[in-house]
Coordinates of C-alpha atoms and ligand atoms in Angstrom, one line a residue:
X1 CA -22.1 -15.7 -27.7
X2 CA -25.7 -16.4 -29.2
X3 CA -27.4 -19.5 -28.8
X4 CA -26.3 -22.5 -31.5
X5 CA -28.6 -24.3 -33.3
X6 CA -26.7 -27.4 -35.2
X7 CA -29.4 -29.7 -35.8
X8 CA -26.6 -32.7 -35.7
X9 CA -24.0 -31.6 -33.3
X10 CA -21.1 -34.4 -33.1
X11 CA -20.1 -35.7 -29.8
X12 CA -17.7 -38.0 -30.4
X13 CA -14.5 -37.0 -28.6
X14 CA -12.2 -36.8 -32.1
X15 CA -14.8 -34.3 -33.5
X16 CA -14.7 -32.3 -30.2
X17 CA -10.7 -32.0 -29.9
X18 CA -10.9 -30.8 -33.7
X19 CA -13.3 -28.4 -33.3
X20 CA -13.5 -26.9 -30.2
X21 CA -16.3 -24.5 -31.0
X22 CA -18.5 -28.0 -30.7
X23 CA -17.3 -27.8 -27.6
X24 CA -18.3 -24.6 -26.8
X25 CA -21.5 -24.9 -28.8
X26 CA -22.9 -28.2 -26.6
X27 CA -21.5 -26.1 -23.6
X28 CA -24.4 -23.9 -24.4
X29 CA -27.4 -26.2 -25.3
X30 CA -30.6 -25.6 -23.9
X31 CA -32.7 -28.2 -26.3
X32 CA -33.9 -31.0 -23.9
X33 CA -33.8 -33.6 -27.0
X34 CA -30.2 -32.4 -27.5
X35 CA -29.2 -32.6 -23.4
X36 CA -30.9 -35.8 -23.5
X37 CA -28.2 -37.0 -26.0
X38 CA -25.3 -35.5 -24.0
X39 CA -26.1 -36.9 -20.9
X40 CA -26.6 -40.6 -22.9
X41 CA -23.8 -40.3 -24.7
X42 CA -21.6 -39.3 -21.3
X43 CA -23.5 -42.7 -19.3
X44 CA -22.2 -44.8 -22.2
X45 CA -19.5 -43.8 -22.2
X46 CA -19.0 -44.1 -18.6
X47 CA -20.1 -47.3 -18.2
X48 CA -17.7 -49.1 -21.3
X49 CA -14.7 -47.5 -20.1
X50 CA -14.9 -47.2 -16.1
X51 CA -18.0 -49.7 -15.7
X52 CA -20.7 -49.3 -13.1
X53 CA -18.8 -49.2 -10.1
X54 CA -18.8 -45.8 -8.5
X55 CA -15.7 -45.3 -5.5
X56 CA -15.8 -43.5 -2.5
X57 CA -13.0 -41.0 -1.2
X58 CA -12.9 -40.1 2.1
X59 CA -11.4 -36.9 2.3
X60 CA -9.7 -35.1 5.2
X61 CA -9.1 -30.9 5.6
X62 CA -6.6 -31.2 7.8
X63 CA -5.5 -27.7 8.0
X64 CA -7.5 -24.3 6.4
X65 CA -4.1 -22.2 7.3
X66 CA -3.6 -20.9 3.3
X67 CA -0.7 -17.9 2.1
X68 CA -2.6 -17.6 -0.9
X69 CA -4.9 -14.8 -1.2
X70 CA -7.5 -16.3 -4.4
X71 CA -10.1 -13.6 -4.4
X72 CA -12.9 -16.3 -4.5
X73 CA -11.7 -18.8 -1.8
X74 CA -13.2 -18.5 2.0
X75 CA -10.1 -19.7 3.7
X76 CA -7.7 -17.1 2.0
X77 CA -5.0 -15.6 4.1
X78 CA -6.5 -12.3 4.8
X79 CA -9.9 -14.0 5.8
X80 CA -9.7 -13.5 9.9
X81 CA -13.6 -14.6 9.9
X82 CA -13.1 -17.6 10.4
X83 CA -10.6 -20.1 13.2
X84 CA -7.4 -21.6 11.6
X85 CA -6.7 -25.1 12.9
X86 CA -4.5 -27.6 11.7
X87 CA -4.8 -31.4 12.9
X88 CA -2.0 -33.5 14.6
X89 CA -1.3 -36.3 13.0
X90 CA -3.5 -38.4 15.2
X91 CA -6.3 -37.0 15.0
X92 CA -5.5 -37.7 11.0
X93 CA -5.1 -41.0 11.4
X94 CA -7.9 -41.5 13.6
X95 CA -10.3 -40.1 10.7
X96 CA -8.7 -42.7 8.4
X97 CA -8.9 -45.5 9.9
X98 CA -12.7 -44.3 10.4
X99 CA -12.8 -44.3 6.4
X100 CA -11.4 -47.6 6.3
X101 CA -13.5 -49.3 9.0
X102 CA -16.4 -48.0 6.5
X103 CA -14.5 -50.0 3.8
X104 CA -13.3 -46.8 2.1
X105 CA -10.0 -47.6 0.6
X106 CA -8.9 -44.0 -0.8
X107 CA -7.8 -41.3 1.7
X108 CA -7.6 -37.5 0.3
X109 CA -5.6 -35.4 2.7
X110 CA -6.3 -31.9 2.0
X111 CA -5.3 -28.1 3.1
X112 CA -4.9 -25.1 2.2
X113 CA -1.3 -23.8 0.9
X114 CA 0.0 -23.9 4.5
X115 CA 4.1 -23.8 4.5
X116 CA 3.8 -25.1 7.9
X117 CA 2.8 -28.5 6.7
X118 CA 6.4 -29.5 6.7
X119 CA 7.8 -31.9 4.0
X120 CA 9.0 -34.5 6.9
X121 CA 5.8 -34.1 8.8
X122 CA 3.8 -34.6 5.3
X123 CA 6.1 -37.6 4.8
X124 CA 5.1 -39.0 8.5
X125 CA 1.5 -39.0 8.1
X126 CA 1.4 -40.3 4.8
X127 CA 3.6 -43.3 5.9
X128 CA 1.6 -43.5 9.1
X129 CA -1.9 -43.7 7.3
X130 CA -0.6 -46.4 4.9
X131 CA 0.6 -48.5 8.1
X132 CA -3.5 -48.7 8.7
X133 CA -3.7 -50.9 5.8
X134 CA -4.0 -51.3 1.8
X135 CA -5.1 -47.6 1.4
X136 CA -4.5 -45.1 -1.4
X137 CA -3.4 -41.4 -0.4
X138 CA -4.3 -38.9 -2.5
X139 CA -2.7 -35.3 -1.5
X140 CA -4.1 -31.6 -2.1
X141 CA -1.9 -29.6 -1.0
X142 CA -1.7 -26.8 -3.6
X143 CA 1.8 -25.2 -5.2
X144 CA 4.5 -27.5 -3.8
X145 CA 8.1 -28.5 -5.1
X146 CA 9.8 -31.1 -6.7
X147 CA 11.8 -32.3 -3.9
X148 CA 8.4 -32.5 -1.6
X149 CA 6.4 -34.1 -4.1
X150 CA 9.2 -36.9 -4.6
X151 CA 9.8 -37.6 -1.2
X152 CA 5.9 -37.5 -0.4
X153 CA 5.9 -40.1 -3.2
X154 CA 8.8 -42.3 -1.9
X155 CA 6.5 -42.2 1.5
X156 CA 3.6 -43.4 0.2
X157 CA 1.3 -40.8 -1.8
X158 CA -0.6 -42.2 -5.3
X159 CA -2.1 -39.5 -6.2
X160 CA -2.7 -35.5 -6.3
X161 CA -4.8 -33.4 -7.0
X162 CA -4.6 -29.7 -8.2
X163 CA -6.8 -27.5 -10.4
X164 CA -6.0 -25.5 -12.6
X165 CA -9.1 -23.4 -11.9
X166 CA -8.7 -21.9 -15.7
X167 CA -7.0 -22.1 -18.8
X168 CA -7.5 -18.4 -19.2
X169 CA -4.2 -17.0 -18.4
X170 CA -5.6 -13.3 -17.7
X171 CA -8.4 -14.2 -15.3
X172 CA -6.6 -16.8 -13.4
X173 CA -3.8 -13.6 -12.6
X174 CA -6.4 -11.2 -11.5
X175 CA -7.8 -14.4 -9.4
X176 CA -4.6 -15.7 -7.8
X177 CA -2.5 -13.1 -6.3
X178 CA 1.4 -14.2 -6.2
X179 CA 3.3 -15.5 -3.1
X180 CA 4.7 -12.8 -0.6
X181 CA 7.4 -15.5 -0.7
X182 CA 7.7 -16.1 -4.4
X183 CA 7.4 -19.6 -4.5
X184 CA 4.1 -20.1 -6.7
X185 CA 4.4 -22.2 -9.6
X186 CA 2.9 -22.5 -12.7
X187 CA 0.3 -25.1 -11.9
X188 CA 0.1 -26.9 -15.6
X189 CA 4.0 -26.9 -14.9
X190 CA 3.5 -28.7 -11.6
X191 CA 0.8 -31.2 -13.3
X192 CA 3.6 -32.3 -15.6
X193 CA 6.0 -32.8 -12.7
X194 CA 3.5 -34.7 -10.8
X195 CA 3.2 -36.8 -13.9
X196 CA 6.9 -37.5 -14.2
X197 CA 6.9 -38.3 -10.7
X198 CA 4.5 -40.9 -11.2
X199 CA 1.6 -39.8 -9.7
X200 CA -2.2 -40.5 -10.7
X201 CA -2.7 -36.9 -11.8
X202 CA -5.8 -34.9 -10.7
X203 CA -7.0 -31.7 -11.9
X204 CA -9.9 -29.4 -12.7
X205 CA -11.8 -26.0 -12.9
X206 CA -14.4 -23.9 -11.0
X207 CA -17.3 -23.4 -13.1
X208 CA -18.9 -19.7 -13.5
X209 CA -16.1 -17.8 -12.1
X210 CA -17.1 -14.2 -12.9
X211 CA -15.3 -13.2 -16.5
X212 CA -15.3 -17.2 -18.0
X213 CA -16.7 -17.6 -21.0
X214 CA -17.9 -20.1 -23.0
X215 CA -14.6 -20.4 -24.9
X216 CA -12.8 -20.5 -21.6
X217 CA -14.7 -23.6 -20.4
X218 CA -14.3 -25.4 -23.9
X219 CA -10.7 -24.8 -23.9
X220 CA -10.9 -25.9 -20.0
X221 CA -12.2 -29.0 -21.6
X222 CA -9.7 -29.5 -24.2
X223 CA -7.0 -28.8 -22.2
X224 CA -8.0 -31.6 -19.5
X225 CA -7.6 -34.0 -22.8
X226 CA -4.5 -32.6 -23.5
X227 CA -2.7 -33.4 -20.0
X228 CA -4.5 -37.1 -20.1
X229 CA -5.4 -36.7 -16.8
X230 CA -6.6 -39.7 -14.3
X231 CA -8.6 -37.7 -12.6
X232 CA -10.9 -34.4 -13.4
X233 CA -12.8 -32.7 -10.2
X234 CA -15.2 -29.5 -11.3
X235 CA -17.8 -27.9 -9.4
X236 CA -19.6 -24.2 -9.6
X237 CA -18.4 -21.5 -8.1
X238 CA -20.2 -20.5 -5.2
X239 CA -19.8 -16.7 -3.9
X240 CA -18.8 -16.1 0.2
X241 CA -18.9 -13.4 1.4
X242 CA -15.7 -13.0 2.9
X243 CA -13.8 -12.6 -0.4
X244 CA -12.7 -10.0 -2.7
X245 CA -15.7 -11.1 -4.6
X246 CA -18.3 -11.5 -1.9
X247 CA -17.1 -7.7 -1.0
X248 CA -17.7 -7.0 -4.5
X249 CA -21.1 -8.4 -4.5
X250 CA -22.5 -7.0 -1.7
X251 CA -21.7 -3.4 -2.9
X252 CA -23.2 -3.8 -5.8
X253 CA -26.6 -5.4 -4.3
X254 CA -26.2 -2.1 -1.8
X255 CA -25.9 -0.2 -4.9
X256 CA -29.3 -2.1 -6.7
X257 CA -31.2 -1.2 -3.0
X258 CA -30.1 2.7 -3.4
X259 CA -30.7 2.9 -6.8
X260 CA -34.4 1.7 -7.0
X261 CA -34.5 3.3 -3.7
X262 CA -34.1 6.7 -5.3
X263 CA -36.5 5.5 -7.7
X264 CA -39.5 4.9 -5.7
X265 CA -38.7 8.1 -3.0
X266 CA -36.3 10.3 -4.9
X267 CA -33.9 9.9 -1.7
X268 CA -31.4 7.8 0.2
X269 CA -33.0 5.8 3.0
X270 CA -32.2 5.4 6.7
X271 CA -30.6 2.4 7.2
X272 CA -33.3 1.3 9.5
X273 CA -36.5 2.0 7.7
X274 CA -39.2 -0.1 6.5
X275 CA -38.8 1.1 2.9
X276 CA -35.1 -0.1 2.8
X277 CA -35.0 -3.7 4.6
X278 CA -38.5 -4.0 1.6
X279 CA -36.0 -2.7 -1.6
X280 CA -33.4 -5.5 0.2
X281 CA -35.5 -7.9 0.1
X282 CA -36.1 -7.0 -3.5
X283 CA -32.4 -7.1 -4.1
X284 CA -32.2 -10.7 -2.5
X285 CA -35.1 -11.8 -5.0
X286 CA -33.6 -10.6 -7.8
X287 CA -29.7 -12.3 -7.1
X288 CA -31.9 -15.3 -6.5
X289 CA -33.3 -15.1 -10.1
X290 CA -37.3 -15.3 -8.1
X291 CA -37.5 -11.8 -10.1
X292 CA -38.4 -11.5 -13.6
X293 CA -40.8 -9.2 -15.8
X294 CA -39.9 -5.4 -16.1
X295 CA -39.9 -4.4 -12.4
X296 CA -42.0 -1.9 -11.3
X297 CA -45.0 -4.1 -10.2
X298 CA -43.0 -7.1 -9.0
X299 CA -41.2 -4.7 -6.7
X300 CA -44.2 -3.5 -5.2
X301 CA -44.6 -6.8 -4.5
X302 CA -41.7 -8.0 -3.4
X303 CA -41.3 -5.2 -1.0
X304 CA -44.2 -5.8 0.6
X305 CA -45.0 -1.9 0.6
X306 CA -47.9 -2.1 -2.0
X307 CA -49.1 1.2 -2.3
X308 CA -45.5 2.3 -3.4
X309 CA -45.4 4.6 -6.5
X310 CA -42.2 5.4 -8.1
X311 CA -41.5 9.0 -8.0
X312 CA -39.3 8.5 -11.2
X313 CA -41.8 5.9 -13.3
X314 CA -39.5 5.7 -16.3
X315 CA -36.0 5.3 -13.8
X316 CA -36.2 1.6 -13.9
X317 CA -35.8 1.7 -17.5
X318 CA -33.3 4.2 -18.4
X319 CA -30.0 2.6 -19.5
X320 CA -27.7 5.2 -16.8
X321 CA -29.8 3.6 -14.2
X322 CA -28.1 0.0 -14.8
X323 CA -31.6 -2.1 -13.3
X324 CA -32.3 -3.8 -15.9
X325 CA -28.8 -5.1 -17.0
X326 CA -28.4 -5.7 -12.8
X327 CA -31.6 -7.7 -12.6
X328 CA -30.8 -9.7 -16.0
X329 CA -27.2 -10.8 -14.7
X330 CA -28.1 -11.6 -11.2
X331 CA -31.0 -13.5 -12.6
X332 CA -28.7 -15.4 -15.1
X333 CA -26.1 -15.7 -11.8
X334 CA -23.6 -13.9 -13.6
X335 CA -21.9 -10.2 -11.9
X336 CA -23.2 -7.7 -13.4
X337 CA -21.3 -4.5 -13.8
X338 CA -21.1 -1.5 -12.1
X339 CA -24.6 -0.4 -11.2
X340 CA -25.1 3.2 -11.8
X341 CA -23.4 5.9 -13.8
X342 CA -22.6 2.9 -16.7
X343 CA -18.7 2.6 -15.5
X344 CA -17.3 -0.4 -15.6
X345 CA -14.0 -1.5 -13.9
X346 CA -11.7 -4.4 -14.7
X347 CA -12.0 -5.8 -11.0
X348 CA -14.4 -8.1 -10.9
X349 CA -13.9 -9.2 -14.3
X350 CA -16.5 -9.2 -16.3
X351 CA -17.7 -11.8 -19.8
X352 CA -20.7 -10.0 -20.6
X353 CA -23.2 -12.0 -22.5
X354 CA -20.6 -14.6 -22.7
X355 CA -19.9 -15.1 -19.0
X356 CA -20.7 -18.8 -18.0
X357 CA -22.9 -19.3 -15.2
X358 CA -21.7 -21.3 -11.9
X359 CA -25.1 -23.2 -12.4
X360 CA -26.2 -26.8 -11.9
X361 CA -26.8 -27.7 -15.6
X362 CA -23.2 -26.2 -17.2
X363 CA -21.9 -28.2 -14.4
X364 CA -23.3 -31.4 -15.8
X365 CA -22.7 -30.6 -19.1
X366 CA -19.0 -30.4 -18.0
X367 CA -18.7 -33.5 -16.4
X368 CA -20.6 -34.7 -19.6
X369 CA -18.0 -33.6 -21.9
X370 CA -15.2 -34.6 -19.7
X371 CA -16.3 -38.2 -19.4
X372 CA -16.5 -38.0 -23.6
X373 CA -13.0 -36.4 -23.8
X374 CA -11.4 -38.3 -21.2
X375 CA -13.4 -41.7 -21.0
X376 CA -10.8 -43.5 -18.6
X377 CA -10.8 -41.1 -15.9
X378 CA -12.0 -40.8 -12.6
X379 CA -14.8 -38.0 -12.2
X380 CA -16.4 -36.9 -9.1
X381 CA -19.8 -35.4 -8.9
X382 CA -18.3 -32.8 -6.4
X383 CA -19.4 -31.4 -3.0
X384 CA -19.8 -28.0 -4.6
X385 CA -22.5 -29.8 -7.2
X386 CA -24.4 -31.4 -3.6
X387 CA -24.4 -28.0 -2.3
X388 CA -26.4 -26.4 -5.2
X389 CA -29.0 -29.3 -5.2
X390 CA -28.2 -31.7 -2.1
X391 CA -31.1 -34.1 -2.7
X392 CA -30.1 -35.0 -6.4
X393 CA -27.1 -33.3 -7.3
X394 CA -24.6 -36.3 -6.7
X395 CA -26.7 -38.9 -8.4
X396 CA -27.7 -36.9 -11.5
X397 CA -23.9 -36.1 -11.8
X398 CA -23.4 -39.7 -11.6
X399 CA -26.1 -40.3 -14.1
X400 CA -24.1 -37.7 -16.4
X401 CA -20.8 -39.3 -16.8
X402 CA -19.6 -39.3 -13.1
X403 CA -18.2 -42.6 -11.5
X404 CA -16.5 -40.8 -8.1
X405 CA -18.5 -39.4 -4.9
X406 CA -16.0 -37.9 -2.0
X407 CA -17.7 -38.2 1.5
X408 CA -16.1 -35.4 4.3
X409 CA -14.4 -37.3 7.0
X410 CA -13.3 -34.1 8.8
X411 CA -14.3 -34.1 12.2
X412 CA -17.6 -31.8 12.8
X413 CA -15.9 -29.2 15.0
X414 CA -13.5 -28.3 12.2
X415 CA -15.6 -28.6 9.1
X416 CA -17.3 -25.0 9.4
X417 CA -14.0 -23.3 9.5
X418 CA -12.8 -25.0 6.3
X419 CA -15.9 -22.8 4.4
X420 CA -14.0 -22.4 1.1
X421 CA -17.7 -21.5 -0.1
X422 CA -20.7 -21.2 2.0
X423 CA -23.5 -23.8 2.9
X424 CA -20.7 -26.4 1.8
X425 CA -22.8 -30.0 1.8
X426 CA -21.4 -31.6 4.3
X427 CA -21.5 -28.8 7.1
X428 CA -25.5 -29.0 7.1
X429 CA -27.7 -31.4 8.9
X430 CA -28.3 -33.6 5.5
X431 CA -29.2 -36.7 6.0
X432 CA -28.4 -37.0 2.3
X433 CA -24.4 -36.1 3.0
X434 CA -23.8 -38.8 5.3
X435 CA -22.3 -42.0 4.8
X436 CA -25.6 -43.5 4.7
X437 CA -27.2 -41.1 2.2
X438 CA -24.7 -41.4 -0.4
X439 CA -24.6 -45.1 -0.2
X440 CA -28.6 -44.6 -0.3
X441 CA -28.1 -42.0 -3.3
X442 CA -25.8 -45.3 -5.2
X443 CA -28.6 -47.8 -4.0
X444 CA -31.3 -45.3 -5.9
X445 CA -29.0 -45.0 -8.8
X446 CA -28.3 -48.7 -9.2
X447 CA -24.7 -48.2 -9.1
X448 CA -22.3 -50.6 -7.2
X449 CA -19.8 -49.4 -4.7
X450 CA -16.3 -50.1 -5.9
X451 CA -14.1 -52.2 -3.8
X452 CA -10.6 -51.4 -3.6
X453 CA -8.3 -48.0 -4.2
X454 CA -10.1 -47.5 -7.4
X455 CA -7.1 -46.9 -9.2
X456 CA -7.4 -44.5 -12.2
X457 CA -7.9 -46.3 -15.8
X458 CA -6.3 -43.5 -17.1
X459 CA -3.0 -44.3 -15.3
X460 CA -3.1 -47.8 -15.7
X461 CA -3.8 -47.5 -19.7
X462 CA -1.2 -45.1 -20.0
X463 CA 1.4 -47.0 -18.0
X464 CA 0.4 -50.0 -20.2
X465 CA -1.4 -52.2 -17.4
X466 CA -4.5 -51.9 -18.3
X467 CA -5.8 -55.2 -19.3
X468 CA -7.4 -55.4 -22.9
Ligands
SAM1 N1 -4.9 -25.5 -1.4 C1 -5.2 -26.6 -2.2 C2 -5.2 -26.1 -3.7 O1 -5.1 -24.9 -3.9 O2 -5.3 -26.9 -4.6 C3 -6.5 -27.3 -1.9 C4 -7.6 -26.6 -1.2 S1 -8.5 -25.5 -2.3 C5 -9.5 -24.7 -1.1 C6 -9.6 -26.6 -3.1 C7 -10.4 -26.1 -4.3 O3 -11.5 -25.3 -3.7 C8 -9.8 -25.1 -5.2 O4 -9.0 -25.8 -6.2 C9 -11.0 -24.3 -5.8 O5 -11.3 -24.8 -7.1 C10 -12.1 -24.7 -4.8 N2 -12.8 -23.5 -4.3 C11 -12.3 -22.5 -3.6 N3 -13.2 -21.5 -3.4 C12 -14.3 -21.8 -4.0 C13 -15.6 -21.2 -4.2 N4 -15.9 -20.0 -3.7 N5 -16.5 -21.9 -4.9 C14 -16.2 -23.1 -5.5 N6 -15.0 -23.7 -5.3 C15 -14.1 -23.1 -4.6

């Protein structure tokens, strides 16, 4: 979709449900003056409706064991890279009552789609973690039923939390793979439930999955109005490795190294030579968007082999080569398609020039136009955002519309197995993911910590207890 240039764009959340190409079109703004006005807009916004206060929820992944099989998630069933563990319940409490000796009065228990995690035993540790004091529990624990959700909500549980990762019903079936069991659920289906079973209702989308586009994420956006929901979590994708996509990824970076590797020798290269680990770490600088210009020279460079001549001078350039459309898409963080002979396949699924980019910036402008279409809610500026830019990400997401910020109380030893993406924050020596650094990150910002469960607005205005 080409770039839009509306010199007054509305941005008032009635002119963005009725059009949702304003949406789409703000989604894709690159004027400074204009961003400038989004992010305003999104921190007024913020500030009549959910006020200053910014709450912290400490959440716990107490158990990476997953049946599903989503082709971008680390801790997928088939993924035997990594150790499955899933905690008693008290080593559970234990990491509560840490979050609430720190004052932290919301408690988000989360795993991956583990069948194991038994109703009853659910039931137990919720009631058990509420016996440590006034404390919300929010659960996220993917596709359940009716009868667990009720019964987890008799014991105890406020809130849940589910995305529906996208509105687009074609690319979230090639992404989610059904149950071996059958028991997957529509997951808009099970937001209604939740919200029939009173629940504050969570819910969101991963940004820049390969094969969104820009009409996707708008309608992401509208459809998060249309569910009224309490809560909104989004955060970029983020490729690992060990995923139907990371496999993906690789292959084709394999298939950049061999291509210009013909180009400069007119031959495959041993796996082991000079020549090859230079053309990979050409490969890495271009998937890291440190590559621009037309190629030729900056590869000589980046190879480090400097008196390199391309055998085939004009190869770069010719369209059944695929380089240039490779380096462009890498640059820009989106897939590109299949690298040499021009094919293209429907697996991973490709947007083109429409494809949105799991970048820092559309992940602000999300959270922007969240805040504007759902002013009540509570919105996180997400681990995922910390991970891309750990120093500032959190506070310029709270600075865009965000009012939420979710410290890890897993313990240590178990956060590097629950890897749904690499790098995730918390698992690095950061000062700025501690305890201390966010509450340094909300001093900086000027923002007060919120005392209390930090119950959504949303739910209380749409129950009718929200006082005028
Ligand atoms: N099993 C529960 C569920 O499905 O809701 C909760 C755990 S699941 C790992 C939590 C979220 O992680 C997903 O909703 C997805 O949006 C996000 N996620 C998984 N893999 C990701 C990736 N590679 N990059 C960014 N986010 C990812």
């Amino acid at each position: 979709m080409s770039s839009v240039t509306i010199p007054d764009l509305p941005l008032d959340r009635e002119s963005l449900l009725a059009e949702p190409a304003t949406i789409c079109a703000w989604l894709q703004e690159s004027d400074p003056a204009r961003l400038s006005r989004l992010w305003e807009t999104a921190d007024r916004v913020r500030r009549r409706y959910v006020g200053d206060e910014v709450f912290l929820r400490a959440i716990i992944e107490f158990s990476n064991y997953c049946v599903r099989r989503c082709a971008y998630c680390g801790i997928r069933a088939p993924n035997t890279r990594l150790a499955r563990y899933r905690m008693n319940p008290e080593e559970i409490a234990a990491c509560a009552a840490r979050a609430m000796d720190a004052g932290i009065r919301t408690i988000v228990l989360q795993a991956g789609e583990d069948p194991a995690l038994d109703a009853e035993w659910v039931a137990g540790v919720i009631r058990r973690v509420k016996s440590l004091g006034p404390v919300a529990i929010t659960l996220s624990l993917g596709e359940r039923s009716d009868e667990e959700l009720l019964l987890w909500r008799e014991a105890g549980a406020d809130r849940y939390l589910l995305r529906f990762e996208t509105s687009n019903p074609t690319l979230y079936g090639l992404y989610h793979p059904g149950r071996s069991d059958g028991r997957a659920r529509s997951r808009v289906e099970m937001l209604h439930a939740l919200r029939r079973l009173d629940y504050e209702v969570g819910s969101g989308v991963m940004i820049g999955l390969p094969g969104q586009t820009w009409a996707d994420l708008a309608e992401d956006l509208r459809l998060f109005a249309e569910l009224d929901l309490d809560m909104i979590g989004c955060g970029p994708f983020i490729l690992h490795p060990d995923t139907p996509l990371g496999d993906w990824a690789i292959a084709e970076r394999e298939g950049l190294v061999a291509a210009i590797g013909q180009a400069y020798f007119g031959q495959n290269l041993s796996q082991t030579s000079e020549e090859l680990q230079g053309l990979s770490r050409v490969a890495a600088a271009i998937s890291e968007g440190a590559l621009g210009g037309e190629g030729v020279e900056e590869i000589r460079c980046f190879a480090g082999l400097r008196d390199l001549q391309p055998q085939q001078p004009n190869f770069l350039a010719s369209p059944g080569c695929g380089y240039q459309e490779s380096r462009k898409g890498m640059a820009d963080g989106r897939m590109p398609s299949a690298l040499c002979g021009g094919e293209t396949s429907a697996w991973p699924p490709s947007a083109g020039a429409d494809q949105v980019p799991p970048d820092e910036l559309t992940t602000y402008k999300v959270i922007a136009l969240a805040r504007i279409l759902c002013p009540w809610a509570n919105i996180p500026a997400t681990t995922a955002l910390a991970t891309l830019n750990p120093t500032m990400g959190r506070r310029l997401g709270l600075r865009r519309g965000a009012n939420i910020i979710m410290p890890n109380f897993t313990p240590p030893h178990y956060r590097t197995d629950y890897q749904i993406y690499p790098g995730k924050a918390e698992t690095l020596e950061n000062p700025d993911n501690t305890l201390a650094g966010i509450l340094a990150a909300l001093a900086a910002e000027n923002r007060p910590l919120g005392q209390g469960t930090g119950v959504s607005k949303n739910y209380l205005r749409r129950k009718g207890l929200l006082p005028a």
